[in-house]
PDB file of C-alpha atoms and ligand atoms in Angstrom:
ATOM      1  CA  UNK A   1     102.166  86.121  96.827  1.00  0.00           C
ATOM      2  CA  UNK A   2      98.881  87.884  97.508  1.00  0.00           C
ATOM      3  CA  UNK A   3      99.849  91.333  96.233  1.00  0.00           C
ATOM      4  CA  UNK A   4     102.088  90.250  93.341  1.00  0.00           C
ATOM      5  CA  UNK A   5     101.808  92.755  90.481  1.00  0.00           C
ATOM      6  CA  UNK A   6     100.117  95.405  92.652  1.00  0.00           C
ATOM      7  CA  UNK A   7     101.421  98.869  93.379  1.00  0.00           C
ATOM      8  CA  UNK A   8     100.858 100.541  96.741  1.00  0.00           C
ATOM      9  CA  UNK A   9     101.440 104.079  97.964  1.00  0.00           C
ATOM     10  CA  UNK A  10     101.783 104.429 101.739  1.00  0.00           C
ATOM     11  CA  UNK A  11     101.802 107.993 103.089  1.00  0.00           C
ATOM     12  CA  UNK A  12     103.951 108.748 106.131  1.00  0.00           C
ATOM     13  CA  UNK A  13     105.922 105.531 105.629  1.00  0.00           C
ATOM     14  CA  UNK A  14     109.317 106.741 106.862  1.00  0.00           C
ATOM     15  CA  UNK A  15     108.566 105.705 110.451  1.00  0.00           C
ATOM     16  CA  UNK A  16     106.225 103.874 112.817  1.00  0.00           C
ATOM     17  CA  UNK A  17     102.997 102.337 111.560  1.00  0.00           C
ATOM     18  CA  UNK A  18     103.512 103.531 107.957  1.00  0.00           C
ATOM     19  CA  UNK A  19     106.932 101.911 107.803  1.00  0.00           C
ATOM     20  CA  UNK A  20     105.527  98.577 109.071  1.00  0.00           C
ATOM     21  CA  UNK A  21     102.710  98.746 106.496  1.00  0.00           C
ATOM     22  CA  UNK A  22     105.105  99.532 103.617  1.00  0.00           C
ATOM     23  CA  UNK A  23     107.464  96.677 104.513  1.00  0.00           C
ATOM     24  CA  UNK A  24     104.590  94.213 104.996  1.00  0.00           C
ATOM     25  CA  UNK A  25     102.846  95.103 101.712  1.00  0.00           C
ATOM     26  CA  UNK A  26     106.209  94.576  99.971  1.00  0.00           C
ATOM     27  CA  UNK A  27     106.537  91.184 101.705  1.00  0.00           C
ATOM     28  CA  UNK A  28     103.121  90.314 100.247  1.00  0.00           C
ATOM     29  CA  UNK A  29     104.541  91.109  96.786  1.00  0.00           C
ATOM     30  CA  UNK A  30     103.501  94.734  96.156  1.00  0.00           C
ATOM     31  CA  UNK A  31     105.746  97.411  94.683  1.00  0.00           C
ATOM     32  CA  UNK A  32     105.686 100.186  97.247  1.00  0.00           C
ATOM     33  CA  UNK A  33     106.008 103.970  97.104  1.00  0.00           C
ATOM     34  CA  UNK A  34     107.263 105.121 100.514  1.00  0.00           C
ATOM     35  CA  UNK A  35     106.022 108.669 101.130  1.00  0.00           C
ATOM     36  CA  UNK A  36     107.621 111.015 103.656  1.00  0.00           C
ATOM     37  CA  UNK A  37     107.620 114.755 104.316  1.00  0.00           C
ATOM     38  CA  UNK A  38     110.917 115.456 106.077  1.00  0.00           C
ATOM     39  CA  UNK A  39     112.607 112.199 107.172  1.00  0.00           C
ATOM     40  CA  UNK A  40     114.388 111.495 103.891  1.00  0.00           C
ATOM     41  CA  UNK A  41     117.105 109.288 105.387  1.00  0.00           C
ATOM     42  CA  UNK A  42     114.579 107.141 107.225  1.00  0.00           C
ATOM     43  CA  UNK A  43     112.465 106.776 104.071  1.00  0.00           C
ATOM     44  CA  UNK A  44     115.562 105.656 102.158  1.00  0.00           C
ATOM     45  CA  UNK A  45     116.230 103.089 104.918  1.00  0.00           C
ATOM     46  CA  UNK A  46     112.691 101.707 104.447  1.00  0.00           C
ATOM     47  CA  UNK A  47     113.297 101.411 100.699  1.00  0.00           C
ATOM     48  CA  UNK A  48     116.628  99.644 101.357  1.00  0.00           C
ATOM     49  CA  UNK A  49     114.966  97.254 103.831  1.00  0.00           C
ATOM     50  CA  UNK A  50     112.373  96.331 101.171  1.00  0.00           C
ATOM     51  CA  UNK A  51     115.030  95.895  98.466  1.00  0.00           C
ATOM     52  CA  UNK A  52     117.161  93.696 100.741  1.00  0.00           C
ATOM     53  CA  UNK A  53     114.249  91.258 100.933  1.00  0.00           C
ATOM     54  CA  UNK A  54     113.970  91.241  97.106  1.00  0.00           C
ATOM     55  CA  UNK A  55     111.133  93.769  96.836  1.00  0.00           C
ATOM     56  CA  UNK A  56     110.730  96.913  94.744  1.00  0.00           C
ATOM     57  CA  UNK A  57     110.247 100.342  96.327  1.00  0.00           C
ATOM     58  CA  UNK A  58     110.853 104.053  95.850  1.00  0.00           C
ATOM     59  CA  UNK A  59     110.880 106.950  98.315  1.00  0.00           C
ATOM     60  CA  UNK A  60     108.644 109.917  97.396  1.00  0.00           C
ATOM     61  CA  UNK A  61     108.741 113.241  99.207  1.00  0.00           C
ATOM     62  CA  UNK A  62     105.451 115.132  99.523  1.00  0.00           C
ATOM     63  CA  UNK A  63     103.596 117.028 102.201  1.00  0.00           C
ATOM     64  CA  UNK A  64     100.149 115.395 101.935  1.00  0.00           C
ATOM     65  CA  UNK A  65      98.439 118.660 102.891  1.00  0.00           C
ATOM     66  CA  UNK A  66      99.896 120.350  99.798  1.00  0.00           C
ATOM     67  CA  UNK A  67      97.882 119.573  96.648  1.00  0.00           C
ATOM     68  CA  UNK A  68     100.696 120.424  94.203  1.00  0.00           C
ATOM     69  CA  UNK A  69     103.124 118.151  96.029  1.00  0.00           C
ATOM     70  CA  UNK A  70     100.514 115.363  96.152  1.00  0.00           C
ATOM     71  CA  UNK A  71      99.862 115.637  92.410  1.00  0.00           C
ATOM     72  CA  UNK A  72     103.602 115.512  91.699  1.00  0.00           C
ATOM     73  CA  UNK A  73     103.906 112.452  93.970  1.00  0.00           C
ATOM     74  CA  UNK A  74     101.185 110.527  92.114  1.00  0.00           C
ATOM     75  CA  UNK A  75     102.804 111.446  88.794  1.00  0.00           C
ATOM     76  CA  UNK A  76     106.131 110.101  90.044  1.00  0.00           C
ATOM     77  CA  UNK A  77     104.520 106.850  91.243  1.00  0.00           C
ATOM     78  CA  UNK A  78     102.788 106.346  87.875  1.00  0.00           C
ATOM     79  CA  UNK A  79     106.006 107.121  85.968  1.00  0.00           C
ATOM     80  CA  UNK A  80     107.933 104.627  88.090  1.00  0.00           C
ATOM     81  CA  UNK A  81     105.405 101.791  88.470  1.00  0.00           C
ATOM     82  CA  UNK A  82     102.826 102.454  85.706  1.00  0.00           C
ATOM     83  CA  UNK A  83      99.749 101.955  87.901  1.00  0.00           C
ATOM     84  CA  UNK A  84      98.339 102.301  91.412  1.00  0.00           C
ATOM     85  CA  UNK A  85      96.165  99.649  93.050  1.00  0.00           C
ATOM     86  CA  UNK A  86      96.426 100.430  96.778  1.00  0.00           C
ATOM     87  CA  UNK A  87      96.514 103.725  98.690  1.00  0.00           C
ATOM     88  CA  UNK A  88      97.152 103.744 102.432  1.00  0.00           C
ATOM     89  CA  UNK A  89      96.511 107.172 103.972  1.00  0.00           C
ATOM     90  CA  UNK A  90      98.644 106.868 107.095  1.00  0.00           C
ATOM     91  CA  UNK A  91     100.490 110.223 107.435  1.00  0.00           C
ATOM     92  CA  UNK A  92      99.471 111.936 110.633  1.00  0.00           C
ATOM     93  CA  UNK A  93     100.576 114.376 113.322  1.00  0.00           C
ATOM     94  CA  UNK A  94      99.477 115.501 116.781  1.00  0.00           C
ATOM     95  CA  UNK A  95      99.535 119.004 118.281  1.00  0.00           C
ATOM     96  CA  UNK A  96      97.889 118.352 121.652  1.00  0.00           C
ATOM     97  CA  UNK A  97      96.414 121.051 123.898  1.00  0.00           C
ATOM     98  CA  UNK A  98      93.249 121.614 125.874  1.00  0.00           C
ATOM     99  CA  UNK A  99      90.658 123.515 123.833  1.00  0.00           C
ATOM    100  CA  UNK A 100      91.014 126.861 125.588  1.00  0.00           C
ATOM    101  CA  UNK A 101      94.785 126.776 125.059  1.00  0.00           C
ATOM    102  CA  UNK A 102      94.762 125.359 121.547  1.00  0.00           C
ATOM    103  CA  UNK A 103      96.337 127.714 119.049  1.00  0.00           C
ATOM    104  CA  UNK A 104      94.701 128.189 115.669  1.00  0.00           C
ATOM    105  CA  UNK A 105      97.878 126.983 113.939  1.00  0.00           C
ATOM    106  CA  UNK A 106      97.750 123.714 115.922  1.00  0.00           C
ATOM    107  CA  UNK A 107      94.148 123.186 114.864  1.00  0.00           C
ATOM    108  CA  UNK A 108      94.974 123.983 111.228  1.00  0.00           C
ATOM    109  CA  UNK A 109      98.150 121.868 111.095  1.00  0.00           C
ATOM    110  CA  UNK A 110      96.375 118.735 112.370  1.00  0.00           C
ATOM    111  CA  UNK A 111      93.296 119.177 110.184  1.00  0.00           C
ATOM    112  CA  UNK A 112      95.457 119.953 107.136  1.00  0.00           C
ATOM    113  CA  UNK A 113      97.670 116.889 107.472  1.00  0.00           C
ATOM    114  CA  UNK A 114      95.276 114.356 108.993  1.00  0.00           C
ATOM    115  CA  UNK A 115      92.093 115.208 107.077  1.00  0.00           C
ATOM    116  CA  UNK A 116      92.841 117.389 104.059  1.00  0.00           C
ATOM    117  CA  UNK A 117      95.811 115.123 103.300  1.00  0.00           C
ATOM    118  CA  UNK A 118      93.443 112.125 103.135  1.00  0.00           C
ATOM    119  CA  UNK A 119      91.133 114.054 100.768  1.00  0.00           C
ATOM    120  CA  UNK A 120      94.060 115.149  98.545  1.00  0.00           C
ATOM    121  CA  UNK A 121      95.524 111.659  98.198  1.00  0.00           C
ATOM    122  CA  UNK A 122      92.196 109.808  97.937  1.00  0.00           C
ATOM    123  CA  UNK A 123      91.056 112.110  95.139  1.00  0.00           C
ATOM    124  CA  UNK A 124      94.274 111.624  93.173  1.00  0.00           C
ATOM    125  CA  UNK A 125      94.113 107.830  93.693  1.00  0.00           C
ATOM    126  CA  UNK A 126      90.403 107.587  92.819  1.00  0.00           C
ATOM    127  CA  UNK A 127      91.045 109.251  89.441  1.00  0.00           C
ATOM    128  CA  UNK A 128      93.444 106.418  88.596  1.00  0.00           C
ATOM    129  CA  UNK A 129      91.402 103.591  90.151  1.00  0.00           C
ATOM    130  CA  UNK A 130      88.039 104.596  88.614  1.00  0.00           C
ATOM    131  CA  UNK A 131      89.447 104.137  85.099  1.00  0.00           C
ATOM    132  CA  UNK A 132      90.622 100.610  85.954  1.00  0.00           C
ATOM    133  CA  UNK A 133      87.446  99.764  87.901  1.00  0.00           C
ATOM    134  CA  UNK A 134      89.357  98.380  90.871  1.00  0.00           C
ATOM    135  CA  UNK A 135      91.309  99.626  93.850  1.00  0.00           C
ATOM    136  CA  UNK A 136      91.751  99.696  97.612  1.00  0.00           C
ATOM    137  CA  UNK A 137      91.864 102.807  99.774  1.00  0.00           C
ATOM    138  CA  UNK A 138      92.733 102.218 103.420  1.00  0.00           C
ATOM    139  CA  UNK A 139      92.624 105.148 105.809  1.00  0.00           C
ATOM    140  CA  UNK A 140      94.263 105.162 109.220  1.00  0.00           C
ATOM    141  CA  UNK A 141      92.024 106.846 111.786  1.00  0.00           C
ATOM    142  CA  UNK A 142      92.274 106.328 115.563  1.00  0.00           C
ATOM    143  CA  UNK A 143      90.258 105.259 118.615  1.00  0.00           C
ATOM    144  CA  UNK A 144      90.401 108.981 119.423  1.00  0.00           C
ATOM    145  CA  UNK A 145      88.244 109.694 116.360  1.00  0.00           C
ATOM    146  CA  UNK A 146      85.598 107.351 117.777  1.00  0.00           C
ATOM    147  CA  UNK A 147      85.765 107.967 121.535  1.00  0.00           C
ATOM    148  CA  UNK A 148      87.411 111.418 121.779  1.00  0.00           C
ATOM    149  CA  UNK A 149      90.276 112.272 124.127  1.00  0.00           C
ATOM    150  CA  UNK A 150      90.834 115.302 126.339  1.00  0.00           C
ATOM    151  CA  UNK A 151      93.593 117.487 124.918  1.00  0.00           C
ATOM    152  CA  UNK A 152      93.142 116.173 121.373  1.00  0.00           C
ATOM    153  CA  UNK A 153      90.083 118.005 120.003  1.00  0.00           C
ATOM    154  CA  UNK A 154      91.922 118.826 116.757  1.00  0.00           C
ATOM    155  CA  UNK A 155      93.142 115.238 116.322  1.00  0.00           C
ATOM    156  CA  UNK A 156      89.738 113.750 117.279  1.00  0.00           C
ATOM    157  CA  UNK A 157      87.954 116.036 114.802  1.00  0.00           C
ATOM    158  CA  UNK A 158      90.339 115.061 112.011  1.00  0.00           C
ATOM    159  CA  UNK A 159      90.212 111.334 112.770  1.00  0.00           C
ATOM    160  CA  UNK A 160      86.392 111.332 113.094  1.00  0.00           C
ATOM    161  CA  UNK A 161      86.360 113.266 109.818  1.00  0.00           C
ATOM    162  CA  UNK A 162      88.422 110.516 108.203  1.00  0.00           C
ATOM    163  CA  UNK A 163      85.741 107.975 109.179  1.00  0.00           C
ATOM    164  CA  UNK A 164      82.847 110.028 107.742  1.00  0.00           C
ATOM    165  CA  UNK A 165      84.846 110.855 104.620  1.00  0.00           C
ATOM    166  CA  UNK A 166      85.731 107.182 104.099  1.00  0.00           C
ATOM    167  CA  UNK A 167      82.118 106.027 104.412  1.00  0.00           C
ATOM    168  CA  UNK A 168      80.997 108.682 101.906  1.00  0.00           C
ATOM    169  CA  UNK A 169      83.594 107.758  99.299  1.00  0.00           C
ATOM    170  CA  UNK A 170      83.074 104.035  99.974  1.00  0.00           C
ATOM    171  CA  UNK A 171      79.501 104.565  98.728  1.00  0.00           C
ATOM    172  CA  UNK A 172      80.637 106.728  95.782  1.00  0.00           C
ATOM    173  CA  UNK A 173      83.321 104.325  94.635  1.00  0.00           C
ATOM    174  CA  UNK A 174      81.601 100.983  95.304  1.00  0.00           C
ATOM    175  CA  UNK A 175      80.017 100.888  91.806  1.00  0.00           C
ATOM    176  CA  UNK A 176      83.560 101.111  90.387  1.00  0.00           C
ATOM    177  CA  UNK A 177      84.727  98.119  92.450  1.00  0.00           C
ATOM    178  CA  UNK A 178      86.897 100.240  94.745  1.00  0.00           C
ATOM    179  CA  UNK A 179      86.815  99.293  98.431  1.00  0.00           C
ATOM    180  CA  UNK A 180      87.425 101.977 101.053  1.00  0.00           C
ATOM    181  CA  UNK A 181      87.985 100.987 104.668  1.00  0.00           C
ATOM    182  CA  UNK A 182      89.330 102.503 107.868  1.00  0.00           C
ATOM    183  CA  UNK A 183      91.689 101.062 110.449  1.00  0.00           C
ATOM    184  CA  UNK A 184      91.385 102.671 113.883  1.00  0.00           C
ATOM    185  CA  UNK A 185      94.466 101.850 115.974  1.00  0.00           C
ATOM    186  CA  UNK A 186      94.561 102.238 119.735  1.00  0.00           C
ATOM    187  CA  UNK A 187      97.862 102.851 121.505  1.00  0.00           C
ATOM    188  CA  UNK A 188     100.671 101.690 119.195  1.00  0.00           C
ATOM    189  CA  UNK A 189     104.367 101.933 120.155  1.00  0.00           C
ATOM    190  CA  UNK A 190     105.862 104.555 117.780  1.00  0.00           C
ATOM    191  CA  UNK A 191     107.602 107.950 117.950  1.00  0.00           C
ATOM    192  CA  UNK A 192     104.132 109.518 118.302  1.00  0.00           C
ATOM    193  CA  UNK A 193     103.335 107.676 121.557  1.00  0.00           C
ATOM    194  CA  UNK A 194     106.937 107.639 122.830  1.00  0.00           C
ATOM    195  CA  UNK A 195     106.581 111.420 123.190  1.00  0.00           C
ATOM    196  CA  UNK A 196     103.846 110.993 125.833  1.00  0.00           C
ATOM    197  CA  UNK A 197     104.703 111.300 129.553  1.00  0.00           C
ATOM    198  CA  UNK A 198     105.088 107.954 131.384  1.00  0.00           C
ATOM    199  CA  UNK A 199     102.073 108.751 133.613  1.00  0.00           C
ATOM    200  CA  UNK A 200      99.790 108.998 130.547  1.00  0.00           C
ATOM    201  CA  UNK A 201     101.290 105.818 129.030  1.00  0.00           C
ATOM    202  CA  UNK A 202     100.527 103.923 132.259  1.00  0.00           C
ATOM    203  CA  UNK A 203      96.992 105.364 132.355  1.00  0.00           C
ATOM    204  CA  UNK A 204      96.415 104.216 128.744  1.00  0.00           C
ATOM    205  CA  UNK A 205      97.706 100.733 129.557  1.00  0.00           C
ATOM    206  CA  UNK A 206      95.018 100.339 132.203  1.00  0.00           C
ATOM    207  CA  UNK A 207      92.371 100.944 129.496  1.00  0.00           C
ATOM    208  CA  UNK A 208      93.619  98.137 127.226  1.00  0.00           C
ATOM    209  CA  UNK A 209      91.831  94.828 127.972  1.00  0.00           C
ATOM    210  CA  UNK A 210      94.560  92.810 126.227  1.00  0.00           C
ATOM    211  CA  UNK A 211      97.065  94.366 128.643  1.00  0.00           C
ATOM    212  CA  UNK A 212      99.765  95.560 126.270  1.00  0.00           C
ATOM    213  CA  UNK A 213     100.511  98.416 123.865  1.00  0.00           C
ATOM    214  CA  UNK A 214     100.080  97.617 120.190  1.00  0.00           C
ATOM    215  CA  UNK A 215     102.932  96.924 117.801  1.00  0.00           C
ATOM    216  CA  UNK A 216     102.976  98.596 114.338  1.00  0.00           C
ATOM    217  CA  UNK A 217     102.728  95.087 112.826  1.00  0.00           C
ATOM    218  CA  UNK A 218      99.346  94.599 114.557  1.00  0.00           C
ATOM    219  CA  UNK A 219      98.080  97.377 112.258  1.00  0.00           C
ATOM    220  CA  UNK A 220     100.084  96.272 109.205  1.00  0.00           C
ATOM    221  CA  UNK A 221      98.531  92.757 109.188  1.00  0.00           C
ATOM    222  CA  UNK A 222      95.011  94.213 108.998  1.00  0.00           C
ATOM    223  CA  UNK A 223      96.024  96.645 106.253  1.00  0.00           C
ATOM    224  CA  UNK A 224      97.560  93.716 104.323  1.00  0.00           C
ATOM    225  CA  UNK A 225      94.235  91.880 104.489  1.00  0.00           C
ATOM    226  CA  UNK A 226      92.250  94.979 103.429  1.00  0.00           C
ATOM    227  CA  UNK A 227      94.654  95.525 100.520  1.00  0.00           C
ATOM    228  CA  UNK A 228      94.216  91.947  99.281  1.00  0.00           C
ATOM    229  CA  UNK A 229      91.504  90.231  97.218  1.00  0.00           C
ATOM    230  CA  UNK A 230      90.406  88.429 100.390  1.00  0.00           C
ATOM    231  CA  UNK A 231      88.527  91.583 101.435  1.00  0.00           C
ATOM    232  CA  UNK A 232      86.640  92.187  98.156  1.00  0.00           C
ATOM    233  CA  UNK A 233      83.231  92.172  99.884  1.00  0.00           C
ATOM    234  CA  UNK A 234      84.207  94.590 102.682  1.00  0.00           C
ATOM    235  CA  UNK A 235      83.789  98.346 102.242  1.00  0.00           C
ATOM    236  CA  UNK A 236      82.955 101.371 104.394  1.00  0.00           C
ATOM    237  CA  UNK A 237      84.056  99.594 107.584  1.00  0.00           C
ATOM    238  CA  UNK A 238      86.048 100.752 110.579  1.00  0.00           C
ATOM    239  CA  UNK A 239      88.273  98.019 111.988  1.00  0.00           C
ATOM    240  CA  UNK A 240      89.612  98.652 115.464  1.00  0.00           C
ATOM    241  CA  UNK A 241      93.126  97.446 116.240  1.00  0.00           C
ATOM    242  CA  UNK A 242      93.266  98.513 119.846  1.00  0.00           C
ATOM    243  CA  UNK A 243      93.565  95.522 122.177  1.00  0.00           C
ATOM    244  CA  UNK A 244      89.870  95.877 122.981  1.00  0.00           C
ATOM    245  CA  UNK A 245      89.863  99.542 124.084  1.00  0.00           C
ATOM    246  CA  UNK A 246      86.675 100.194 122.091  1.00  0.00           C
ATOM    247  CA  UNK A 247      84.033  97.443 122.114  1.00  0.00           C
TER     248      UNK A 247
HETATM  249  N1  NAP B   1     100.858 105.496 117.363  1.00  0.00           N
HETATM  250  C1  NAP B   1      99.620 105.371 117.756  1.00  0.00           C
HETATM  251  O1  NAP B   1      99.335 104.967 118.899  1.00  0.00           O
HETATM  252  C2  NAP B   1      98.484 105.701 116.826  1.00  0.00           C
HETATM  253  C3  NAP B   1      97.189 105.418 117.264  1.00  0.00           C
HETATM  254  C4  NAP B   1      96.115 105.697 116.438  1.00  0.00           C
HETATM  255  C5  NAP B   1      96.340 106.219 115.194  1.00  0.00           C
HETATM  256  N2  NAP B   1      97.594 106.496 114.773  1.00  0.00           N
HETATM  257  C6  NAP B   1      97.753 107.068 113.441  1.00  0.00           C
HETATM  258  O2  NAP B   1      98.602 106.227 112.675  1.00  0.00           O
HETATM  259  C7  NAP B   1      99.329 107.015 111.747  1.00  0.00           C
HETATM  260  C8  NAP B   1     100.825 106.771 111.921  1.00  0.00           C
HETATM  261  O3  NAP B   1     101.168 107.108 113.256  1.00  0.00           O
HETATM  262  P1  NAP B   1     102.612 106.811 113.877  1.00  0.00           P
HETATM  263  O4  NAP B   1     102.410 106.603 115.313  1.00  0.00           O
HETATM  264  O5  NAP B   1     103.313 105.786 113.058  1.00  0.00           O
HETATM  265  O6  NAP B   1     103.271 108.249 113.669  1.00  0.00           O
HETATM  266  P2  NAP B   1     104.815 108.691 113.594  1.00  0.00           P
HETATM  267  O7  NAP B   1     105.702 107.619 114.111  1.00  0.00           O
HETATM  268  O8  NAP B   1     104.856 110.031 114.222  1.00  0.00           O
HETATM  269  O9  NAP B   1     105.049 108.833 112.017  1.00  0.00           O
HETATM  270  C9  NAP B   1     104.302 109.767 111.282  1.00  0.00           C
HETATM  271  C10 NAP B   1     104.592 109.612 109.822  1.00  0.00           C
HETATM  272  O10 NAP B   1     103.768 110.576 109.114  1.00  0.00           O
HETATM  273  C11 NAP B   1     104.603 111.347 108.269  1.00  0.00           C
HETATM  274  N3  NAP B   1     104.055 112.670 108.078  1.00  0.00           N
HETATM  275  C12 NAP B   1     103.747 113.605 109.025  1.00  0.00           C
HETATM  276  N4  NAP B   1     103.262 114.711 108.436  1.00  0.00           N
HETATM  277  C13 NAP B   1     103.258 114.467 107.099  1.00  0.00           C
HETATM  278  C14 NAP B   1     102.864 115.225 105.965  1.00  0.00           C
HETATM  279  N5  NAP B   1     102.339 116.459 106.066  1.00  0.00           N
HETATM  280  N6  NAP B   1     103.012 114.662 104.735  1.00  0.00           N
HETATM  281  C15 NAP B   1     103.521 113.421 104.591  1.00  0.00           C
HETATM  282  N7  NAP B   1     103.904 112.661 105.630  1.00  0.00           N
HETATM  283  C16 NAP B   1     103.779 113.193 106.861  1.00  0.00           C
HETATM  284  C17 NAP B   1     105.954 111.348 108.918  1.00  0.00           C
HETATM  285  O11 NAP B   1     106.919 111.630 107.931  1.00  0.00           O
HETATM  286  P3  NAP B   1     108.283 112.444 108.291  1.00  0.00           P
HETATM  287  O12 NAP B   1     109.031 111.547 109.213  1.00  0.00           O
HETATM  288  O13 NAP B   1     108.945 112.635 106.978  1.00  0.00           O
HETATM  289  O14 NAP B   1     107.816 113.709 108.968  1.00  0.00           O
HETATM  290  C18 NAP B   1     106.027 109.919 109.456  1.00  0.00           C
HETATM  291  O15 NAP B   1     106.414 109.035 108.427  1.00  0.00           O
HETATM  292  C19 NAP B   1      98.910 108.461 111.995  1.00  0.00           C
HETATM  293  O16 NAP B   1      97.873 108.821 111.119  1.00  0.00           O
HETATM  294  C20 NAP B   1      98.397 108.423 113.412  1.00  0.00           C
HETATM  295  O17 NAP B   1      97.488 109.456 113.675  1.00  0.00           O
HETATM  296  C21 NAP B   1      98.673 106.242 115.568  1.00  0.00           C
END
């Protein structure tokens, strides 16, 4: 199996895209730390699903925006698995509003989770990976970080920030044989998009050349490739998984 002997930490893996990534990386042979912030029962279910298929996994609670909790999470992963080869920064939230109605706390919450969380976890992972001179960091951005979207200025700023941040650390970490890449999903069927009104869902569908919403596995397959040795010569890239929304 391609990821046999590797350890992966997937943030926000209790649901949606993160869950699909965690289960798929385990199918490829990795031991997986399933991070969550509040959905403990759902994280435990992900761990059980991995174990049922013969894999190894643990659930780790941490709010990625909180440095102390992130440091404790990495310590727990190292204590349990002894190493870390793959970090997938997937945890994310939305707090949508038009700019003139956007509350400061909605701006801060989205930037703290979606951007500062990526910085916190990447820094902790890089410290481990640099010593071993190998590693994979995969950050989940969004088409919204590339094209913008009315009502999501906080989310767009954070997701665009993730792209710039990833390119900067891809350059910093390349000499240590650590690859950093970004996956930018389009409209993927999860709790996050289920919350949108049907009129907006239909409007989005019209903008997808492939004519369907994405499935979390569409994202997981790309992350599996970026986590594997098959992508050793790819770094600092943004891979769109969006049915052709951005070309
Ligand atoms: N769905 C889409 O169409 C789409 C498109 C583009 C990009 N994305 C991005 O893909 C990622 C996953 O999205 P999704 O649709 O799967 O979202 P989701 O179904 O809402 O799941 C979000 C996950 O993030 C976790 N999370 C939220 N805040 C956290 C925090 N502070 N610390 C740790 N974990 C936290 C949640 O954990 P708890 O359950 O414990 O709160 C949950 O596991 C996000 O970064 C999102 O922005 C999604």
